[in-house]
Coordinates of C-alpha atoms in Angstrom, one line a residue:
X26 CA 16.0 -5.2 -19.9
X27 CA 15.3 -8.5 -18.2
X28 CA 12.5 -9.3 -20.6
X29 CA 14.5 -8.5 -23.7
X30 CA 17.4 -10.6 -22.4
X31 CA 15.4 -13.5 -21.1
X32 CA 12.6 -13.8 -23.7
X33 CA 14.2 -12.0 -26.7
X34 CA 11.3 -9.6 -26.9
X35 CA 11.5 -6.9 -29.6
X36 CA 10.9 -3.3 -28.6
X37 CA 7.3 -3.6 -29.8
X38 CA 6.6 -6.6 -27.6
X39 CA 8.3 -4.8 -24.7
X40 CA 6.0 -1.8 -25.3
X41 CA 3.0 -4.1 -25.1
X42 CA 4.3 -5.6 -21.9
X43 CA 4.8 -2.1 -20.3
X44 CA 1.3 -1.2 -21.3
X45 CA 0.0 -4.4 -19.8
X46 CA 1.8 -3.7 -16.5
X47 CA 0.5 -0.1 -16.4
X48 CA -3.0 -1.3 -17.1
X49 CA -2.9 -3.9 -14.3
X50 CA -1.8 -1.2 -11.8
X51 CA -4.5 1.2 -13.1
X52 CA -7.2 -1.6 -12.8
X53 CA -6.0 -2.3 -9.2
X54 CA -6.1 1.3 -8.1
X55 CA -9.4 2.2 -9.8
X56 CA -11.4 -1.0 -9.4
X57 CA -9.9 -3.8 -7.3
X58 CA -8.7 -1.7 -4.4
X59 CA -11.9 0.4 -4.0
X60 CA -14.1 -2.8 -4.2
X61 CA -11.8 -4.6 -1.7
X62 CA -11.9 -1.8 0.8
X63 CA -15.7 -1.6 0.5
X64 CA -16.0 -5.4 1.1
X65 CA -13.5 -5.6 3.9
X66 CA -14.4 -2.4 5.8
X67 CA -17.7 -3.6 7.2
X68 CA -17.1 -2.9 10.9
X69 CA -18.9 0.2 12.1
X70 CA -16.9 3.3 13.0
X71 CA -16.7 3.5 16.8
X72 CA -18.3 6.5 18.5
X73 CA -18.5 7.8 22.1
X74 CA -20.6 5.6 24.2
X75 CA -22.6 8.5 25.6
X76 CA -25.3 10.1 23.4
X77 CA -24.4 13.4 21.7
X78 CA -25.6 16.3 23.8
X79 CA -27.9 18.8 22.0
X80 CA -28.3 22.4 23.0
X81 CA -31.5 24.4 22.4
X82 CA -29.6 27.6 21.8
X83 CA -26.1 29.0 21.4
X84 CA -26.6 30.8 24.7
X85 CA -26.2 27.5 26.6
X86 CA -22.4 27.7 26.8
X87 CA -22.0 24.4 28.7
X88 CA -24.1 22.4 26.2
X89 CA -22.3 24.0 23.2
X90 CA -18.9 23.1 24.8
X91 CA -20.2 19.5 25.4
X92 CA -21.3 19.2 21.8
X93 CA -17.9 20.3 20.5
X94 CA -16.1 17.9 22.9
X95 CA -18.3 15.0 21.7
X96 CA -17.7 15.9 18.0
X97 CA -13.9 16.1 18.7
X98 CA -13.9 12.7 20.4
X99 CA -16.0 11.1 17.6
X100 CA -13.5 12.5 15.0
X101 CA -10.6 11.1 17.0
X102 CA -12.2 7.7 17.3
X103 CA -12.8 7.7 13.5
X104 CA -9.1 8.6 12.9
X105 CA -8.0 5.7 15.1
X106 CA -10.3 3.2 13.3
X107 CA -9.2 4.5 9.9
X108 CA -5.5 4.3 10.9
X109 CA -5.8 0.6 11.9
X110 CA -7.5 -0.2 8.6
X111 CA -4.9 1.7 6.6
X112 CA -2.1 -0.1 8.5
X113 CA -3.6 -3.5 7.8
X114 CA -4.1 -2.5 4.1
X115 CA -0.5 -1.3 3.8
X116 CA 0.9 -4.5 5.4
X117 CA -1.4 -6.7 3.1
X118 CA -0.3 -4.8 0.0
X119 CA 3.4 -5.1 0.9
X120 CA 2.9 -8.8 1.5
X121 CA 1.2 -9.2 -1.9
X122 CA 4.0 -7.1 -3.5
X123 CA 6.6 -9.4 -2.0
X124 CA 4.7 -12.5 -3.3
X125 CA 4.7 -11.0 -6.8
X126 CA 8.5 -10.5 -6.7
X127 CA 8.8 -14.1 -5.4
X128 CA 7.0 -15.3 -8.4
X129 CA 9.3 -13.3 -10.7
X130 CA 12.2 -14.9 -8.9
X131 CA 11.0 -18.5 -9.2
X132 CA 9.3 -18.2 -12.6
X133 CA 12.1 -20.0 -14.4
X134 CA 11.7 -22.9 -12.0
X135 CA 7.9 -23.1 -12.4
X136 CA 8.0 -22.6 -16.1
X137 CA 10.9 -24.8 -17.2
X138 CA 12.5 -24.8 -19.6
X139 CA 13.7 -21.2 -19.3
X140 CA 12.1 -18.7 -21.8
X141 CA 9.4 -21.2 -22.6
X142 CA 5.7 -20.3 -23.0
X143 CA 5.1 -21.6 -19.5
X144 CA 7.9 -19.3 -18.2
X145 CA 6.4 -16.4 -20.0
X146 CA 2.9 -17.2 -18.6
X147 CA 4.2 -17.3 -15.0
X148 CA 6.1 -14.1 -15.6
X149 CA 2.9 -12.3 -16.7
X150 CA 0.9 -13.8 -13.8
X151 CA 3.7 -12.4 -11.5
X152 CA 3.0 -9.0 -13.0
X153 CA -0.7 -9.3 -12.2
X154 CA 0.0 -10.4 -8.6
X155 CA 2.6 -7.7 -8.0
X156 CA 0.2 -5.0 -9.3
X157 CA -2.3 -6.1 -6.6
X158 CA 0.2 -4.7 -4.1
X159 CA -0.2 -1.1 -5.4
X160 CA -2.3 -0.1 -2.5
X161 CA 0.7 0.2 -0.1
X162 CA 1.7 3.7 -1.0
X163 CA -1.8 5.3 -0.8
X164 CA -2.4 3.5 2.5
X165 CA 0.9 4.6 4.0
X166 CA 0.2 8.2 2.9
X167 CA -3.3 8.1 4.4
X168 CA -1.9 6.7 7.7
X169 CA 0.8 9.4 7.9
X170 CA -1.7 12.2 7.1
X171 CA -4.1 11.0 9.8
X172 CA -1.3 11.5 12.4
X173 CA -0.1 14.9 11.3
X174 CA -1.6 18.2 12.1
X175 CA -3.2 20.3 9.4
X176 CA -0.3 22.7 9.7
X177 CA 2.2 20.0 8.9
X178 CA 0.3 18.2 6.2
X179 CA 1.9 20.2 3.4
X180 CA 5.4 19.5 4.8
X181 CA 4.5 15.9 5.1
X182 CA 3.5 15.4 1.5
X183 CA 6.3 17.5 0.2
X184 CA 8.8 15.3 2.1
X185 CA 7.1 12.1 0.9
X186 CA 7.2 13.4 -2.7
X187 CA 10.9 14.2 -2.4
X188 CA 11.7 10.8 -1.0
X189 CA 9.6 9.0 -3.6
X190 CA 11.2 11.0 -6.5
X191 CA 14.7 10.3 -5.3
X192 CA 14.0 6.6 -4.8
X193 CA 12.1 6.1 -8.1
X194 CA 14.2 8.4 -10.4
X195 CA 17.7 8.3 -8.9
X196 CA 18.4 5.5 -6.5
X197 CA 16.4 2.7 -8.0
X198 CA 17.6 3.0 -11.6
X199 CA 21.2 3.1 -10.6
X200 CA 20.9 0.3 -8.0
X201 CA 18.9 -2.1 -10.2
X202 CA 20.9 -1.4 -13.3
X203 CA 24.1 -2.1 -11.4
X204 CA 22.8 -5.4 -10.0
X205 CA 21.4 -6.5 -13.4
X206 CA 24.7 -5.7 -15.2
X207 CA 26.6 -7.8 -12.7
X208 CA 24.3 -10.8 -12.6
X209 CA 23.1 -11.0 -16.2
X210 CA 24.0 -14.3 -17.8
X211 CA 24.7 -15.9 -14.4
X212 CA 21.7 -15.1 -12.3
X213 CA 19.3 -13.0 -14.3
X214 CA 16.7 -12.9 -11.6
X215 CA 19.0 -11.1 -9.2
X216 CA 17.0 -7.9 -9.6
X217 CA 13.9 -9.7 -8.4
X218 CA 15.8 -11.1 -5.4
X219 CA 16.9 -7.5 -4.5
X220 CA 13.3 -6.3 -4.9
X221 CA 12.0 -9.1 -2.8
X222 CA 14.5 -8.3 -0.1
X223 CA 13.5 -4.6 -0.1
X224 CA 9.8 -5.6 0.1
X225 CA 10.4 -7.9 3.0
X226 CA 12.4 -5.2 4.8
X227 CA 9.6 -2.7 4.2
X228 CA 7.0 -5.2 5.5
X229 CA 9.2 -5.9 8.6
X230 CA 9.5 -2.1 9.3
X231 CA 5.8 -1.6 8.9
X232 CA 5.0 -4.5 11.1
X233 CA 6.8 -2.8 14.0
X234 CA 4.4 0.1 13.8
X235 CA 2.0 0.1 16.8
X236 CA -1.2 2.1 17.0
X237 CA -3.3 2.9 20.0
X238 CA -6.4 0.7 20.4
X239 CA -9.7 2.1 21.6
X240 CA -12.4 0.0 23.1
X241 CA -15.8 1.7 23.2
X242 CA -18.6 0.0 25.1
X243 CA -21.7 -0.8 23.1
X244 CA -24.8 1.2 24.0
X245 CA -26.5 -0.2 27.1
X246 CA -23.4 -2.2 28.1
X247 CA -22.0 -1.9 31.6

């Protein structure tokens, strides 16, 4: 609606734009995000400072119990490390998401005159930047799953699915359409101001999340 009002795009051009936006998100989730995670996640996963005990037979009950305790502690340390990475990734993605909406908001100023080719170029770049923030939802879901029990995992994803469906299919269309209908012709970028405010609120809420930190001594350290 904004693009058709602002740029006078025909339905065919709008379709190309929606395809471009979907392709950018797909490229981010399938290529950019996995490569970024691989490059950024170079720190080794912490493990218990003591060596893993090994039992010669299942008859050694104490050694078998020590093995299970070591494995459980190693899994817990991995969950803690993964959670910290997921939290950083979610915050970074939300920050990039907010930057994209900020570009949408100031695109007319950067690409004056309004609806010029420069304005269109900034608008398309804003789509590219905003698509790079697509990793927030997977990171938040991974973080939530890591801190839920296997018994509650199904309930967790069902609840998240219901919330996302209500937000994307009920609340958002009504809210943004109402804002656009009241600001069109006076402040067409009002929908992007609202989206930016919501992104900043989400980033602020996620910044208040605190996770336990674990410090494991290096082998041989005292």
